[in-house]
C-alpha cells in the first residue's frame, strides 16, 4: 500500500493527509490525470467528500480482491501426490547414519518410505537403522554399492526414488523440492547441489564445487552425471534402464546410471534447488586412493565410448594439484569442535572404502 510522506494530498488538492487517506493512498491502476480528477471530485469545498470517497473505496477494494485472487492462482505448490521413496545403500556407516536419518525425519514433507540397504556392515549400522521406526531395513549379501543400490531401487514403491549416502544430511525441504521438480518439469532424473560439512573453509570448498558442477551441466548437456549422494529419478525411468546397467567394479555406478538414462532418451538434469550436505571422505584415502577415485569419473565415460570424458580431466588436474590443501583442510577439521586445528591432522583416521572397487 502506498504511504504519504507529506501532510497534503498527492493529487494537489487542499485536503490533509487524514482527509485523503481513504483513497489517495490506494494503489489504483489509473493515469495521473485520472487520479487528479478523482481527487478534485472527492475533495471539493466541504461538499461531496463522503459519497466520492465511499464509491472510490468500494472500487479500490474490488480491484484489490481481484489482484490477490490472480496472484494466488499463479502461485504453484509442490504436488504432494507424488510418493517419494528414499534409498540408502550403507556399509559401516555407524558414525554418520544417525544424523542422516534425523534429517529425513525432519523433512517438511514426509517421504513415502525410507529404505536402508545394509551391505554386510561389521559395525552397529544395522542397530542404528533399526532405532528409527520409519526405516525399512533390507540386506544385500553381494558386496558393492551397485548391488545394494539395485536391491533398494527394486524394492521401492514410490513414484520417485531418491538416492543418498549414509553420510548425507538433506536440507529440510529436500523431499518437497523433489516433488515440485518432478511435478512441474519434464525431468526424469536429477542431481543437486552439494555442501561439505566435514572440512574447513567449507563455504569456499562448496563454491568451488558448485562452480565445477555448473560448468559440467553446461558443457555436458544431456550427458551430465548423477551424484549418488544427492539424486532422484522416476521409478519408471529406473525400470526402463535397469536391464542395461553395468555391474562391474572400477566405475561409478551413479555415472553409469545417468549414461544409460541419457541413451534411453530420458531427461537428466542438474538442479541447484536440491541441496544436501555430504562428507569429503575421499580425502582421507591417501593420494593414491584419492586420485584413483577421481580418475574413475572419466574412466566411466571412457568405457561407454563417450568423448565428453575430456571435460572431466579439468577437475582431475585441479584436484591432483590441490590434494595437499584438501587433505589438510579435511583431516585438520574437527566436526565435534567445529574448528580447524593442526593436531587433528596428526590423528589417525580410518580410510573410506572406495565403493567403486569394493564390488563382487
Tab-separated table of C-alpha atoms in Angstrom:
chain	number	residue	atom	x	y	z
A	1	UNK	CA	0.000	0.000	0.000
A	2	UNK	CA	1.283	3.483	-0.877
A	3	UNK	CA	2.089	5.776	2.042
A	4	UNK	CA	2.047	9.593	2.063
A	5	UNK	CA	5.251	11.267	3.217
A	6	UNK	CA	3.783	14.752	3.487
A	7	UNK	CA	0.718	16.313	5.034
A	8	UNK	CA	-1.125	17.267	1.851
A	9	UNK	CA	-2.833	15.197	-0.792
A	10	UNK	CA	-0.543	13.994	-3.597
A	11	UNK	CA	-3.161	14.915	-6.161
A	12	UNK	CA	-2.621	18.574	-5.403
A	13	UNK	CA	-5.904	19.378	-3.650
A	14	UNK	CA	-6.056	21.242	-0.363
A	15	UNK	CA	-7.122	18.238	1.683
A	16	UNK	CA	-4.968	16.991	4.532
A	17	UNK	CA	-3.476	13.531	4.785
A	18	UNK	CA	-6.292	12.451	7.071
A	19	UNK	CA	-8.927	13.580	4.586
A	20	UNK	CA	-7.141	11.907	1.686
A	21	UNK	CA	-6.388	8.681	3.492
A	22	UNK	CA	-9.444	6.898	2.125
A	23	UNK	CA	-8.341	6.871	-1.464
A	24	UNK	CA	-5.124	8.789	-2.172
A	25	UNK	CA	-3.072	6.029	-0.617
A	26	UNK	CA	-4.813	3.294	-2.619
A	27	UNK	CA	-2.650	1.939	-5.484
A	28	UNK	CA	-5.228	2.335	-8.268
A	29	UNK	CA	-4.019	1.481	-11.753
A	30	UNK	CA	-5.003	4.882	-13.100
A	31	UNK	CA	-3.144	7.553	-15.024
A	32	UNK	CA	-2.075	10.705	-13.086
A	33	UNK	CA	-4.752	12.859	-14.734
A	34	UNK	CA	-7.476	10.435	-13.717
A	35	UNK	CA	-6.214	10.438	-10.142
A	36	UNK	CA	-6.163	14.241	-10.076
A	37	UNK	CA	-9.708	14.480	-11.441
A	38	UNK	CA	-10.979	11.982	-8.892
A	39	UNK	CA	-9.183	13.886	-6.142
A	40	UNK	CA	-10.836	17.120	-7.153
A	41	UNK	CA	-14.231	15.409	-7.128
A	42	UNK	CA	-13.759	13.788	-3.737
A	43	UNK	CA	-12.215	16.814	-2.003
A	44	UNK	CA	-14.489	19.604	-3.226
A	45	UNK	CA	-15.020	22.538	-0.938
A	46	UNK	CA	-16.691	20.945	2.074
A	47	UNK	CA	-19.285	19.099	-0.067
A	48	UNK	CA	-19.484	15.659	-1.745
A	49	UNK	CA	-16.423	14.300	0.041
A	50	UNK	CA	-18.112	11.369	1.713
A	51	UNK	CA	-20.018	9.956	-1.333
A	52	UNK	CA	-16.992	10.261	-3.629
A	53	UNK	CA	-14.743	8.624	-1.070
A	54	UNK	CA	-17.151	5.755	-0.474
A	55	UNK	CA	-17.503	4.982	-4.180
A	56	UNK	CA	-13.769	5.054	-4.720
A	57	UNK	CA	-13.116	2.886	-1.663
A	58	UNK	CA	-15.531	0.253	-2.955
A	59	UNK	CA	-13.893	0.349	-6.386
A	60	UNK	CA	-10.414	0.024	-4.898
A	61	UNK	CA	-11.401	-2.852	-2.626
A	62	UNK	CA	-12.744	-4.731	-5.649
A	63	UNK	CA	-9.510	-4.159	-7.525
A	64	UNK	CA	-7.514	-5.452	-4.569
A	65	UNK	CA	-9.608	-8.601	-4.296
A	66	UNK	CA	-9.144	-9.313	-8.000
A	67	UNK	CA	-5.389	-8.704	-7.685
A	68	UNK	CA	-4.970	-11.115	-4.766
A	69	UNK	CA	-7.112	-13.785	-6.439
A	70	UNK	CA	-4.982	-13.602	-9.585
A	71	UNK	CA	-1.784	-13.678	-7.530
A	72	UNK	CA	-2.846	-16.755	-5.585
A	73	UNK	CA	-3.995	-18.512	-8.750
A	74	UNK	CA	-0.463	-18.168	-10.159
A	75	UNK	CA	1.209	-19.487	-7.009
A	76	UNK	CA	2.389	-23.047	-7.554
A	77	UNK	CA	2.765	-25.504	-4.724
A	78	UNK	CA	4.587	-28.836	-4.935
A	79	UNK	CA	2.478	-31.838	-5.839
A	80	UNK	CA	2.169	-33.965	-2.727
A	81	UNK	CA	0.527	-36.722	-4.760
A	82	UNK	CA	3.962	-37.928	-5.908
A	83	UNK	CA	5.254	-40.547	-3.496
A	84	UNK	CA	8.978	-40.250	-2.777
A	85	UNK	CA	10.981	-43.282	-1.650
A	86	UNK	CA	14.463	-42.635	-0.228
A	87	UNK	CA	17.071	-45.390	-0.629
A	88	UNK	CA	20.335	-45.527	1.362
A	89	UNK	CA	22.937	-48.188	0.488
A	90	UNK	CA	25.165	-48.403	3.576
A	91	UNK	CA	28.376	-50.126	4.602
A	92	UNK	CA	29.862	-49.393	8.050
A	93	UNK	CA	28.141	-46.011	8.356
A	94	UNK	CA	27.582	-46.108	12.135
A	95	UNK	CA	29.321	-42.774	12.923
A	96	UNK	CA	27.223	-40.868	10.387
A	97	UNK	CA	23.945	-42.706	9.813
A	98	UNK	CA	22.002	-41.274	12.759
A	99	UNK	CA	22.470	-37.681	11.554
A	100	UNK	CA	21.382	-38.738	8.076
A	101	UNK	CA	18.172	-40.366	9.323
A	102	UNK	CA	17.374	-37.476	11.680
A	103	UNK	CA	17.476	-35.094	8.711
A	104	UNK	CA	14.992	-37.327	6.907
A	105	UNK	CA	12.711	-37.350	9.958
A	106	UNK	CA	12.718	-33.527	9.989
A	107	UNK	CA	11.580	-33.050	6.385
A	108	UNK	CA	8.839	-30.507	5.748
A	109	UNK	CA	7.083	-33.181	3.707
A	110	UNK	CA	7.299	-36.778	4.860
A	111	UNK	CA	8.732	-39.285	2.345
A	112	UNK	CA	6.582	-42.240	1.387
A	113	UNK	CA	9.198	-44.706	2.635
A	114	UNK	CA	12.841	-44.871	3.703
A	115	UNK	CA	14.795	-47.977	2.680
A	116	UNK	CA	18.203	-48.689	4.211
A	117	UNK	CA	20.108	-51.473	2.432
A	118	UNK	CA	22.852	-52.918	4.617
A	119	UNK	CA	25.766	-54.256	2.588
A	120	UNK	CA	27.439	-56.566	5.150
A	121	UNK	CA	28.337	-53.913	7.726
A	122	UNK	CA	30.581	-55.053	10.566
A	123	UNK	CA	29.811	-52.187	12.960
A	124	UNK	CA	26.461	-51.245	14.544
A	125	UNK	CA	24.994	-49.709	11.385
A	126	UNK	CA	22.075	-52.152	11.483
A	127	UNK	CA	21.236	-51.325	15.099
A	128	UNK	CA	21.207	-47.605	14.351
A	129	UNK	CA	18.952	-48.095	11.338
A	130	UNK	CA	16.541	-50.210	13.389
A	131	UNK	CA	16.314	-47.493	16.047
A	132	UNK	CA	14.351	-45.295	13.617
A	133	UNK	CA	10.799	-46.677	13.335
A	134	UNK	CA	10.191	-45.334	9.814
A	135	UNK	CA	13.158	-47.245	8.330
A	136	UNK	CA	12.614	-50.348	6.233
A	137	UNK	CA	15.817	-52.380	6.541
A	138	UNK	CA	16.995	-54.703	3.764
A	139	UNK	CA	20.168	-56.777	3.409
A	140	UNK	CA	22.254	-57.288	0.274
A	141	UNK	CA	24.858	-60.096	0.618
A	142	UNK	CA	26.692	-59.323	-2.645
A	143	UNK	CA	29.360	-56.795	-1.786
A	144	UNK	CA	29.307	-53.492	-3.624
A	145	UNK	CA	27.274	-50.311	-3.621
A	146	UNK	CA	25.981	-51.127	-7.101
A	147	UNK	CA	24.280	-54.271	-5.749
A	148	UNK	CA	22.928	-52.543	-2.635
A	149	UNK	CA	21.568	-49.705	-4.749
A	150	UNK	CA	19.844	-52.104	-7.134
A	151	UNK	CA	18.237	-54.020	-4.264
A	152	UNK	CA	16.894	-50.795	-2.773
A	153	UNK	CA	15.628	-49.384	-6.064
A	154	UNK	CA	13.880	-52.651	-6.937
A	155	UNK	CA	12.133	-52.659	-3.555
A	156	UNK	CA	10.995	-49.023	-3.740
A	157	UNK	CA	7.267	-48.455	-4.193
A	158	UNK	CA	7.240	-44.678	-4.617
A	159	UNK	CA	6.688	-42.783	-7.851
A	160	UNK	CA	10.076	-41.120	-7.335
A	161	UNK	CA	13.185	-42.864	-5.986
A	162	UNK	CA	15.578	-40.650	-4.057
A	163	UNK	CA	19.116	-41.908	-3.548
A	164	UNK	CA	21.534	-40.630	-0.905
A	165	UNK	CA	24.561	-41.914	1.001
A	166	UNK	CA	24.789	-42.866	4.650
A	167	UNK	CA	26.588	-39.611	5.475
A	168	UNK	CA	24.223	-37.330	3.540
A	169	UNK	CA	22.307	-34.703	5.517
A	170	UNK	CA	19.377	-33.450	3.465
A	171	UNK	CA	18.075	-29.896	3.548
A	172	UNK	CA	14.726	-29.674	5.351
A	173	UNK	CA	12.761	-29.161	2.113
A	174	UNK	CA	14.533	-31.845	0.063
A	175	UNK	CA	11.508	-34.127	-0.370
A	176	UNK	CA	9.306	-31.130	-1.128
A	177	UNK	CA	11.800	-29.926	-3.742
A	178	UNK	CA	11.844	-33.368	-5.355
A	179	UNK	CA	8.048	-33.410	-5.553
A	180	UNK	CA	7.977	-29.970	-7.123
A	181	UNK	CA	10.689	-30.723	-9.704
A	182	UNK	CA	9.081	-33.920	-10.924
A	183	UNK	CA	5.550	-32.487	-10.894
A	184	UNK	CA	6.335	-29.204	-12.648
A	185	UNK	CA	9.062	-30.204	-15.130
A	186	UNK	CA	9.735	-32.990	-17.624
A	187	UNK	CA	12.809	-34.193	-15.741
A	188	UNK	CA	13.333	-37.969	-15.411
A	189	UNK	CA	16.385	-37.861	-13.138
A	190	UNK	CA	18.008	-35.036	-11.229
A	191	UNK	CA	21.091	-34.415	-9.137
A	192	UNK	CA	21.621	-31.435	-6.891
A	193	UNK	CA	23.910	-29.040	-5.105
A	194	UNK	CA	26.464	-30.363	-2.601
A	195	UNK	CA	27.644	-28.718	0.585
A	196	UNK	CA	30.558	-30.193	2.518
A	197	UNK	CA	30.201	-30.371	6.288
A	198	UNK	CA	33.376	-32.137	7.453
A	199	UNK	CA	36.063	-29.876	6.031
A	200	UNK	CA	37.481	-26.484	6.998
A	201	UNK	CA	36.666	-23.479	4.801
A	202	UNK	CA	33.593	-25.380	3.679
A	203	UNK	CA	31.935	-22.284	2.194
A	204	UNK	CA	34.882	-21.801	-0.159
A	205	UNK	CA	35.063	-25.516	-0.958
A	206	UNK	CA	31.324	-25.515	-1.644
A	207	UNK	CA	31.569	-22.558	-4.028
A	208	UNK	CA	34.397	-24.206	-5.964
A	209	UNK	CA	32.447	-27.457	-6.153
A	210	UNK	CA	29.315	-25.647	-7.340
A	211	UNK	CA	31.332	-23.849	-10.000
A	212	UNK	CA	32.547	-27.159	-11.430
A	213	UNK	CA	29.045	-28.649	-11.330
A	214	UNK	CA	27.586	-25.675	-13.165
A	215	UNK	CA	30.360	-25.948	-15.748
A	216	UNK	CA	29.747	-29.656	-16.300
A	217	UNK	CA	25.987	-29.116	-16.526
A	218	UNK	CA	26.657	-26.604	-19.300
A	219	UNK	CA	29.314	-28.460	-21.324
A	220	UNK	CA	27.961	-31.997	-20.861
A	221	UNK	CA	24.343	-31.091	-21.515
A	222	UNK	CA	22.246	-34.251	-21.616
A	223	UNK	CA	25.292	-36.313	-20.602
A	224	UNK	CA	25.514	-34.688	-17.156
A	225	UNK	CA	26.300	-37.208	-14.413
A	226	UNK	CA	24.215	-38.104	-11.397
A	227	UNK	CA	25.725	-37.927	-7.911
A	228	UNK	CA	24.644	-40.832	-5.712
A	229	UNK	CA	24.796	-38.766	-2.525
A	230	UNK	CA	22.041	-36.443	-3.759
A	231	UNK	CA	19.849	-37.601	-6.621
A	232	UNK	CA	16.358	-38.757	-7.562
A	233	UNK	CA	14.711	-40.396	-10.557
A	234	UNK	CA	11.314	-41.641	-11.638
A	235	UNK	CA	10.652	-45.279	-10.837
A	236	UNK	CA	9.524	-45.776	-14.440
A	237	UNK	CA	12.907	-44.456	-15.609
A	238	UNK	CA	14.684	-46.947	-13.353
A	239	UNK	CA	12.598	-49.811	-14.709
A	240	UNK	CA	13.379	-48.713	-18.262
A	241	UNK	CA	17.180	-48.825	-17.971
A	242	UNK	CA	17.705	-51.458	-15.285
A	243	UNK	CA	18.413	-54.362	-17.694
A	244	UNK	CA	21.172	-52.383	-19.444
A	245	UNK	CA	23.079	-51.175	-16.364
A	246	UNK	CA	26.663	-52.232	-15.720
A	247	UNK	CA	27.517	-54.183	-12.562
A	248	UNK	CA	31.299	-54.265	-12.944
A	249	UNK	CA	33.706	-52.684	-10.493
A	250	UNK	CA	36.054	-49.819	-11.263
A	251	UNK	CA	33.360	-47.400	-12.465
A	252	UNK	CA	30.963	-45.047	-10.734
A	253	UNK	CA	27.558	-46.724	-10.667
A	254	UNK	CA	25.720	-43.373	-10.459
A	255	UNK	CA	27.546	-42.086	-13.564
A	256	UNK	CA	26.722	-45.347	-15.342
A	257	UNK	CA	23.046	-44.929	-14.452
A	258	UNK	CA	22.997	-41.394	-15.886
A	259	UNK	CA	24.653	-42.544	-19.115
A	260	UNK	CA	22.066	-45.260	-19.694
A	261	UNK	CA	19.200	-42.908	-18.846
A	262	UNK	CA	20.501	-40.497	-21.464
A	263	UNK	CA	20.843	-43.254	-24.052
A	264	UNK	CA	17.225	-44.207	-23.413
A	265	UNK	CA	16.191	-40.670	-24.334
A	266	UNK	CA	15.350	-39.677	-20.770
A	267	UNK	CA	15.984	-36.227	-19.328
A	268	UNK	CA	18.813	-35.991	-16.773
A	269	UNK	CA	19.374	-32.627	-15.120
A	270	UNK	CA	21.404	-30.747	-12.523
A	271	UNK	CA	19.241	-28.524	-10.313
A	272	UNK	CA	20.561	-26.337	-7.501
A	273	UNK	CA	17.265	-26.378	-5.594
A	274	UNK	CA	18.056	-29.928	-4.475
A	275	UNK	CA	20.516	-29.317	-1.629
A	276	UNK	CA	22.336	-31.815	0.586
A	277	UNK	CA	25.350	-31.795	2.879
A	278	UNK	CA	27.828	-34.604	2.305
A	279	UNK	CA	31.213	-35.697	3.587
A	280	UNK	CA	34.579	-35.309	1.837
A	281	UNK	CA	35.760	-38.730	2.979
A	282	UNK	CA	37.683	-39.450	-0.218
A	283	UNK	CA	40.320	-37.013	1.038
A	284	UNK	CA	41.221	-39.474	3.792
A	285	UNK	CA	42.207	-42.264	1.393
A	286	UNK	CA	45.768	-41.097	0.720
A	287	UNK	CA	46.921	-39.538	-2.525
A	288	UNK	CA	46.893	-42.795	-4.493
A	289	UNK	CA	43.431	-43.824	-3.337
A	290	UNK	CA	42.082	-40.313	-3.809
A	291	UNK	CA	43.335	-39.995	-7.386
A	292	UNK	CA	42.134	-43.480	-8.251
A	293	UNK	CA	38.659	-42.484	-7.099
A	294	UNK	CA	38.779	-39.202	-9.052
A	295	UNK	CA	40.040	-40.852	-12.254
A	296	UNK	CA	37.128	-43.273	-12.220
A	297	UNK	CA	34.880	-40.391	-13.336
A	298	UNK	CA	36.391	-40.002	-16.843
A	299	UNK	CA	37.027	-43.757	-16.922
A	300	UNK	CA	33.300	-44.444	-16.545
A	301	UNK	CA	32.617	-42.248	-19.563
A	302	UNK	CA	35.502	-43.848	-21.460
A	303	UNK	CA	34.212	-47.424	-21.101
A	304	UNK	CA	30.952	-46.215	-22.641
A	305	UNK	CA	32.786	-44.581	-25.548
A	306	UNK	CA	31.807	-41.015	-24.666
A	307	UNK	CA	34.129	-38.287	-25.953
A	308	UNK	CA	32.738	-35.865	-23.387
A	309	UNK	CA	35.060	-37.506	-20.846
A	310	UNK	CA	37.703	-34.959	-21.854
A	311	UNK	CA	35.841	-32.287	-19.887
A	312	UNK	CA	36.305	-34.235	-16.657
A	313	UNK	CA	40.075	-34.035	-16.812
A	314	UNK	CA	39.762	-30.385	-15.827
A	315	UNK	CA	38.640	-31.333	-12.337
A	316	UNK	CA	41.113	-34.245	-12.269
A	317	UNK	CA	44.037	-31.859	-12.805
A	318	UNK	CA	42.651	-29.367	-10.296
A	319	UNK	CA	42.219	-31.992	-7.570
A	320	UNK	CA	45.619	-33.561	-8.285
A	321	UNK	CA	47.290	-30.196	-7.677
A	322	UNK	CA	45.108	-29.186	-4.740
A	323	UNK	CA	45.174	-32.523	-2.894
A	324	UNK	CA	47.698	-31.425	-0.218
A	325	UNK	CA	45.485	-28.469	0.706
A	326	UNK	CA	42.317	-30.579	0.541
A	327	UNK	CA	43.626	-33.297	2.821
A	328	UNK	CA	44.946	-30.684	5.263
A	329	UNK	CA	41.547	-28.975	5.451
A	330	UNK	CA	39.773	-32.316	5.769
A	331	UNK	CA	41.963	-34.069	8.320
A	332	UNK	CA	42.597	-30.925	10.342
A	333	UNK	CA	38.912	-30.165	10.847
A	334	UNK	CA	37.012	-31.474	13.866
A	335	UNK	CA	33.253	-31.766	13.464
A	336	UNK	CA	32.840	-32.080	17.233
A	337	UNK	CA	34.656	-28.789	17.902
A	338	UNK	CA	33.633	-27.278	14.561
A	339	UNK	CA	37.068	-25.807	14.068
A	340	UNK	CA	40.404	-26.466	12.412
A	341	UNK	CA	43.494	-27.488	14.404
A	342	UNK	CA	46.804	-28.905	13.187
A	343	UNK	CA	46.814	-31.517	15.952
A	344	UNK	CA	43.741	-33.082	14.325
A	345	UNK	CA	45.786	-33.635	11.193
A	346	UNK	CA	48.139	-35.943	13.092
A	347	UNK	CA	45.298	-38.072	14.491
A	348	UNK	CA	44.990	-41.412	12.628
A	349	UNK	CA	41.752	-41.752	10.668
A	350	UNK	CA	40.201	-44.807	9.081
A	351	UNK	CA	40.268	-44.668	5.296
A	352	UNK	CA	36.999	-44.924	3.430
A	353	UNK	CA	36.434	-47.984	1.256
A	354	UNK	CA	36.167	-46.961	-2.393
A	355	UNK	CA	32.621	-48.011	-3.359
A	356	UNK	CA	33.626	-48.412	-6.996
A	357	UNK	CA	36.318	-51.001	-6.190
A	358	UNK	CA	34.711	-52.959	-3.372
A	359	UNK	CA	32.436	-54.961	-5.683
A	360	UNK	CA	31.916	-58.691	-6.028
